[in-house]
XYZ file of C-alpha atoms in Angstrom:
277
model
C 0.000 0.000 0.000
C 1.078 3.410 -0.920
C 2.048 6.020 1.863
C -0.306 8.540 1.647
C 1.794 10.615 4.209
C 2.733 14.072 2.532
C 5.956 17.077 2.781
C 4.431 19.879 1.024
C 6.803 23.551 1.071
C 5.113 26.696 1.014
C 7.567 28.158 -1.215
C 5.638 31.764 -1.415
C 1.695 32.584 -0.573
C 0.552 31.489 -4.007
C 3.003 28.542 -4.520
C 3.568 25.032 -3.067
C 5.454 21.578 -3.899
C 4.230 18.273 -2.511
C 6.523 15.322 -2.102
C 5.211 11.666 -1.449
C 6.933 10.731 1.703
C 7.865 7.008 3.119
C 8.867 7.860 6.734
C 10.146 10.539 8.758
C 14.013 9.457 9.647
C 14.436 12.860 11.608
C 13.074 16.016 13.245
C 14.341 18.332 16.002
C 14.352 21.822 16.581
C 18.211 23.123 16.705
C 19.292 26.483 18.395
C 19.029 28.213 14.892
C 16.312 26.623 13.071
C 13.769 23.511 12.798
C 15.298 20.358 10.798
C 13.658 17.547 9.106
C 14.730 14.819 7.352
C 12.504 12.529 5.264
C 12.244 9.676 2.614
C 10.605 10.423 -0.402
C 9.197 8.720 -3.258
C 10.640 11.005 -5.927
C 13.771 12.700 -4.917
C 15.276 9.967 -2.392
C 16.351 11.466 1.509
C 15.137 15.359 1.694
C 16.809 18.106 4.020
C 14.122 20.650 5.115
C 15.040 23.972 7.128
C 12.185 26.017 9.009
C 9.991 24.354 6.344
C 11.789 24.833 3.136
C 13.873 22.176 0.998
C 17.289 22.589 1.142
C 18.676 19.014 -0.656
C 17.763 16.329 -1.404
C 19.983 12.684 -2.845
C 18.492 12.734 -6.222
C 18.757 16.321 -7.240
C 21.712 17.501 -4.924
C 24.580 17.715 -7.971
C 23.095 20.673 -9.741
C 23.286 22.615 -7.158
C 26.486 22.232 -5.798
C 27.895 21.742 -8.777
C 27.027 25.197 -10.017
C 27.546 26.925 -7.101
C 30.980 25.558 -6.753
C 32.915 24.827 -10.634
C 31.374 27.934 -12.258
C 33.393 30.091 -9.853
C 36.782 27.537 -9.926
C 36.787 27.667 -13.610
C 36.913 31.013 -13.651
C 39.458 31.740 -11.346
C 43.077 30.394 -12.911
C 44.313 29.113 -9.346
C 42.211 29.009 -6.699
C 43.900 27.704 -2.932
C 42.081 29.176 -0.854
C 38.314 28.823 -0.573
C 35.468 29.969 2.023
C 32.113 28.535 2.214
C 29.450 30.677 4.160
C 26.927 28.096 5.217
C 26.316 24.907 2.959
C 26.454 22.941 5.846
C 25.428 19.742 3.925
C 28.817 19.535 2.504
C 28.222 19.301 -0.900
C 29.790 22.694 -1.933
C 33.108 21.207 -0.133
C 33.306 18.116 -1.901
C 32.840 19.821 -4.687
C 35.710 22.687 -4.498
C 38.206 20.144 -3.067
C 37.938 17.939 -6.214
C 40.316 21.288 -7.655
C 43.638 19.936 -7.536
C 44.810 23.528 -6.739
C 42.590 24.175 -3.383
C 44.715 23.776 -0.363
C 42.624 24.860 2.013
C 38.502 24.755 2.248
C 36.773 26.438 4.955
C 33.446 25.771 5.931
C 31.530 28.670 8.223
C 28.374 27.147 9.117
C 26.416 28.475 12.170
C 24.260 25.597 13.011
C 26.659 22.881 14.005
C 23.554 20.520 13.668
C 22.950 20.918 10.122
C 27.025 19.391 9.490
C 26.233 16.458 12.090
C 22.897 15.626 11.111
C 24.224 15.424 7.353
C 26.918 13.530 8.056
C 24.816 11.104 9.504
C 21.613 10.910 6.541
C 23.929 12.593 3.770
C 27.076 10.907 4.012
C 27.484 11.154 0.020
C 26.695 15.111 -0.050
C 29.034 15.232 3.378
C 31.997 12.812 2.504
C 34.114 15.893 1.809
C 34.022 17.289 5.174
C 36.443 14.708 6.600
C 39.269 15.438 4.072
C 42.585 17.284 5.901
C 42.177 20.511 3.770
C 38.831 20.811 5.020
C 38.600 23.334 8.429
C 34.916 23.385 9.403
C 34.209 26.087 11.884
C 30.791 26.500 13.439
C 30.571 30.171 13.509
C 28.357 32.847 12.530
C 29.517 33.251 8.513
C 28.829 36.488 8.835
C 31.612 37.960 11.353
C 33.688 34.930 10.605
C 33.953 37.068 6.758
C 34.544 39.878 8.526
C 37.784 39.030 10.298
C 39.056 37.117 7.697
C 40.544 39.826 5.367
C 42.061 39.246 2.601
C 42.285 35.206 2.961
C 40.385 33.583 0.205
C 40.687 33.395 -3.772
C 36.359 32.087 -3.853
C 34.097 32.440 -1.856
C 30.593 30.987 -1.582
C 27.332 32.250 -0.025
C 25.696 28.986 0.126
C 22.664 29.998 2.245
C 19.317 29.167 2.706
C 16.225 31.125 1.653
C 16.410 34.716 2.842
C 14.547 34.570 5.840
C 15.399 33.919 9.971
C 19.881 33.111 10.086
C 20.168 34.076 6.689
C 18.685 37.373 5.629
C 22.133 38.991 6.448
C 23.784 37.045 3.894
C 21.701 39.177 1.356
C 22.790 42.113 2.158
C 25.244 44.843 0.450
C 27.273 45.265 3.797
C 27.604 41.800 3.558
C 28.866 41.688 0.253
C 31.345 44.272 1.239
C 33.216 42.430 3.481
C 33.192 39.508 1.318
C 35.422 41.798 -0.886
C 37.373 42.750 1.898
C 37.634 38.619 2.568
C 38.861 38.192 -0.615
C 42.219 38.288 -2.476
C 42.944 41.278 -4.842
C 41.780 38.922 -7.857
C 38.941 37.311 -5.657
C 35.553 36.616 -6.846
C 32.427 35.101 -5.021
C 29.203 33.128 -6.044
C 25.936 33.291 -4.162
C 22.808 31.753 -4.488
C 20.237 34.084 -5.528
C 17.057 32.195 -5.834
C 14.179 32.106 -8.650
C 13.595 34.402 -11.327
C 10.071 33.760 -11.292
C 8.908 34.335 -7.706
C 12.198 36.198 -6.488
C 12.346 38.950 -8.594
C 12.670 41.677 -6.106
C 15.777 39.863 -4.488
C 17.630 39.480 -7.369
C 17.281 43.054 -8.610
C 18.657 44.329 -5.234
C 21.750 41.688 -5.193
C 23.069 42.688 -8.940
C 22.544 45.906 -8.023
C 24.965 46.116 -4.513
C 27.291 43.631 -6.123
C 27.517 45.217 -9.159
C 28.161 48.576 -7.373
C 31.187 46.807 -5.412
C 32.661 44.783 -8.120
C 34.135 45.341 -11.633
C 32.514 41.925 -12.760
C 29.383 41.196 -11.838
C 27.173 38.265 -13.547
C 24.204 36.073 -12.931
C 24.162 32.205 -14.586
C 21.238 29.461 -14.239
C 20.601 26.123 -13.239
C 17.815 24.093 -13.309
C 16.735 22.198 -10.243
C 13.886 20.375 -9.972
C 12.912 20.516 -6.138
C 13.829 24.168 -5.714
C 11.118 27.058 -6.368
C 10.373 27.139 -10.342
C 13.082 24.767 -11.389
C 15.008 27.818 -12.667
C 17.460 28.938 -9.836
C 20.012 31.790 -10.426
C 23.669 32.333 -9.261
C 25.546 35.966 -9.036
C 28.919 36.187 -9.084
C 30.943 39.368 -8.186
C 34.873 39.260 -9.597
C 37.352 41.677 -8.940
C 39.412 40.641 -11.965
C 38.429 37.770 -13.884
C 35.725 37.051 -15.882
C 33.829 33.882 -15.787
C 33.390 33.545 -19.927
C 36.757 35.167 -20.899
C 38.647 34.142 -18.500
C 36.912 30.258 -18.272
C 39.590 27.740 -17.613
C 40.123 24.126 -19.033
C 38.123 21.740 -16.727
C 40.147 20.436 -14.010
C 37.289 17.644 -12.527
C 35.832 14.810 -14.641
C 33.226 13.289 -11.988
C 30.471 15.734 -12.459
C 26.963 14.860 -13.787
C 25.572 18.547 -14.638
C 28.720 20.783 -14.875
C 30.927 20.640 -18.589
C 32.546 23.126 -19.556
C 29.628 23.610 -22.704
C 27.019 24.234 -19.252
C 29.894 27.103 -18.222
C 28.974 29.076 -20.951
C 25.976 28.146 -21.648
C 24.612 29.164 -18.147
C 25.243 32.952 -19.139
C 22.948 32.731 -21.830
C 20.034 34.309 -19.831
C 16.476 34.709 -21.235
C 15.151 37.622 -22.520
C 12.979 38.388 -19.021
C 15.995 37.653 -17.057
C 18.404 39.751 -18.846
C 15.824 43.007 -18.475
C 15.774 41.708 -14.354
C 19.670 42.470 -13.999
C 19.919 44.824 -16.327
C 19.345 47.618 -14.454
């Protein structure tokens, strides 16, 4: 008999996604944030945060494989690289398949989110035991803030902008990233949907634009996040992520080629008159 027991994310007043669920393997209420994790039909183990999907098994490599080669493919040797939340992992194991990255950071607030991955993630999480990894659980925020000058990438791998994470939108934020950064540094964040997060994106290009020489948005498609159609901003200080591409350094990817690199800048129409500004 079928499980008629439900997940469904209100991803905005007018908008939800249902997911068939098996069983509930976890729930608990953290110092940050509620956490779930469940079974689904469709998309395999699902993390949820305060409600909203963060990962899931079957749709995880888009993601992090967007957020994290688009940005090492542009820079020409990246060794040192900062994640700001992404507590899953899967932005790590990503960036240390690089053969140039010596040194990973992870600054993830809720120590919870890394253990609780670990334990029903442990493909996503596998990079976070690897000896250039130093995971500090630490408010990303300041922990960007007295880091000057440390990092060739860095990634704003946050959740939806709401509760921990609404500072990680914001231009003073983005200011000390470029403080964080090297003097050819460039970042990626996560900037959610073109079709419900319109507002959002508008501000982000906008401040990063105003703080950066380079400043770009790319796509990806991902099927459990709001729309499908889920946008990336990167801010560069010197390099540019379609001149400057690089040869591809990793061969285990599913989504990312170097063909996707480029091909991710070619924006719609509606999205180019979004940014444009």
């Amino acid at each position: 008999m079928r499980s008629e027991l439900w997940f469904t994310e209100r991803q905005n007043d007018n908008l939800e996604i249902g997911l068939r669920i098996n069983k509930i393997l976890h729930s608990e209420q953290t110092e940050y944030q509620s956490m779930d994790v469940v079974e689904t039909e469709q998309y395999g183990t699902l993390l949820v945060l305060d409600g909203c999907i963060m990962t899931t098994d079957k749709d995880e490599f888009v993601y992090h494989e967007m957020l994290a080669h688009v940005g090492l493919h542009t820079h020409p040797n990246p060794k040192s690289v900062l994640i700001v939340g992404g507590g899953d992992g899967g932005v790590i194991r990503e960036a240390i398949k690089h053969p140039s990255v010596e040194r990973a950071v992870l600054a993830e607030i809720d120590g919870r989110v890394v253990e609780v991955s670990k334990q029903y993630f442990p493909n996503i999480a596998s990079g976070l035991s690897d000896p250039r990894v130093d995971v500090q659980i630490t408010d990303g925020i300041q922990y960007v803030k007295d880091h000057p000058g440390e990092f060739d990438v860095i990634y704003i791998d946050s959740t939806d902008p709401i509760g921990p994470a609404v500072g990680l939108f914001a231009k003073e934020f983005y200011q000390a990233v470029s403080n964080a950064l090297r003097e050819d540094g460039l970042f990626v964040a996560q900037t959610e949907s073109p079709f419900v997060n319109q507002d959002l994106i508008q501000k982000v290009h906008a401040d990063v634009r105003d703080l950066f020489p380079i400043c770009e948005l790319y796509l990806a498609y991902v099927p459990t996040y709001p729309t499908g159609m889920w946008s990336f901003t990167m801010g560069s200080k010197k390099y540019h992520p379609l001149r400057d591409q690089q040869p591809i350094r990793v061969q285990d990817t599913k989504y990312y080629t170097e063909q996707v690199h480029q091909a991710a800048f070619a924006l719609p129409k509606f999205v180019q008159e979004l940014v444009r500004g």
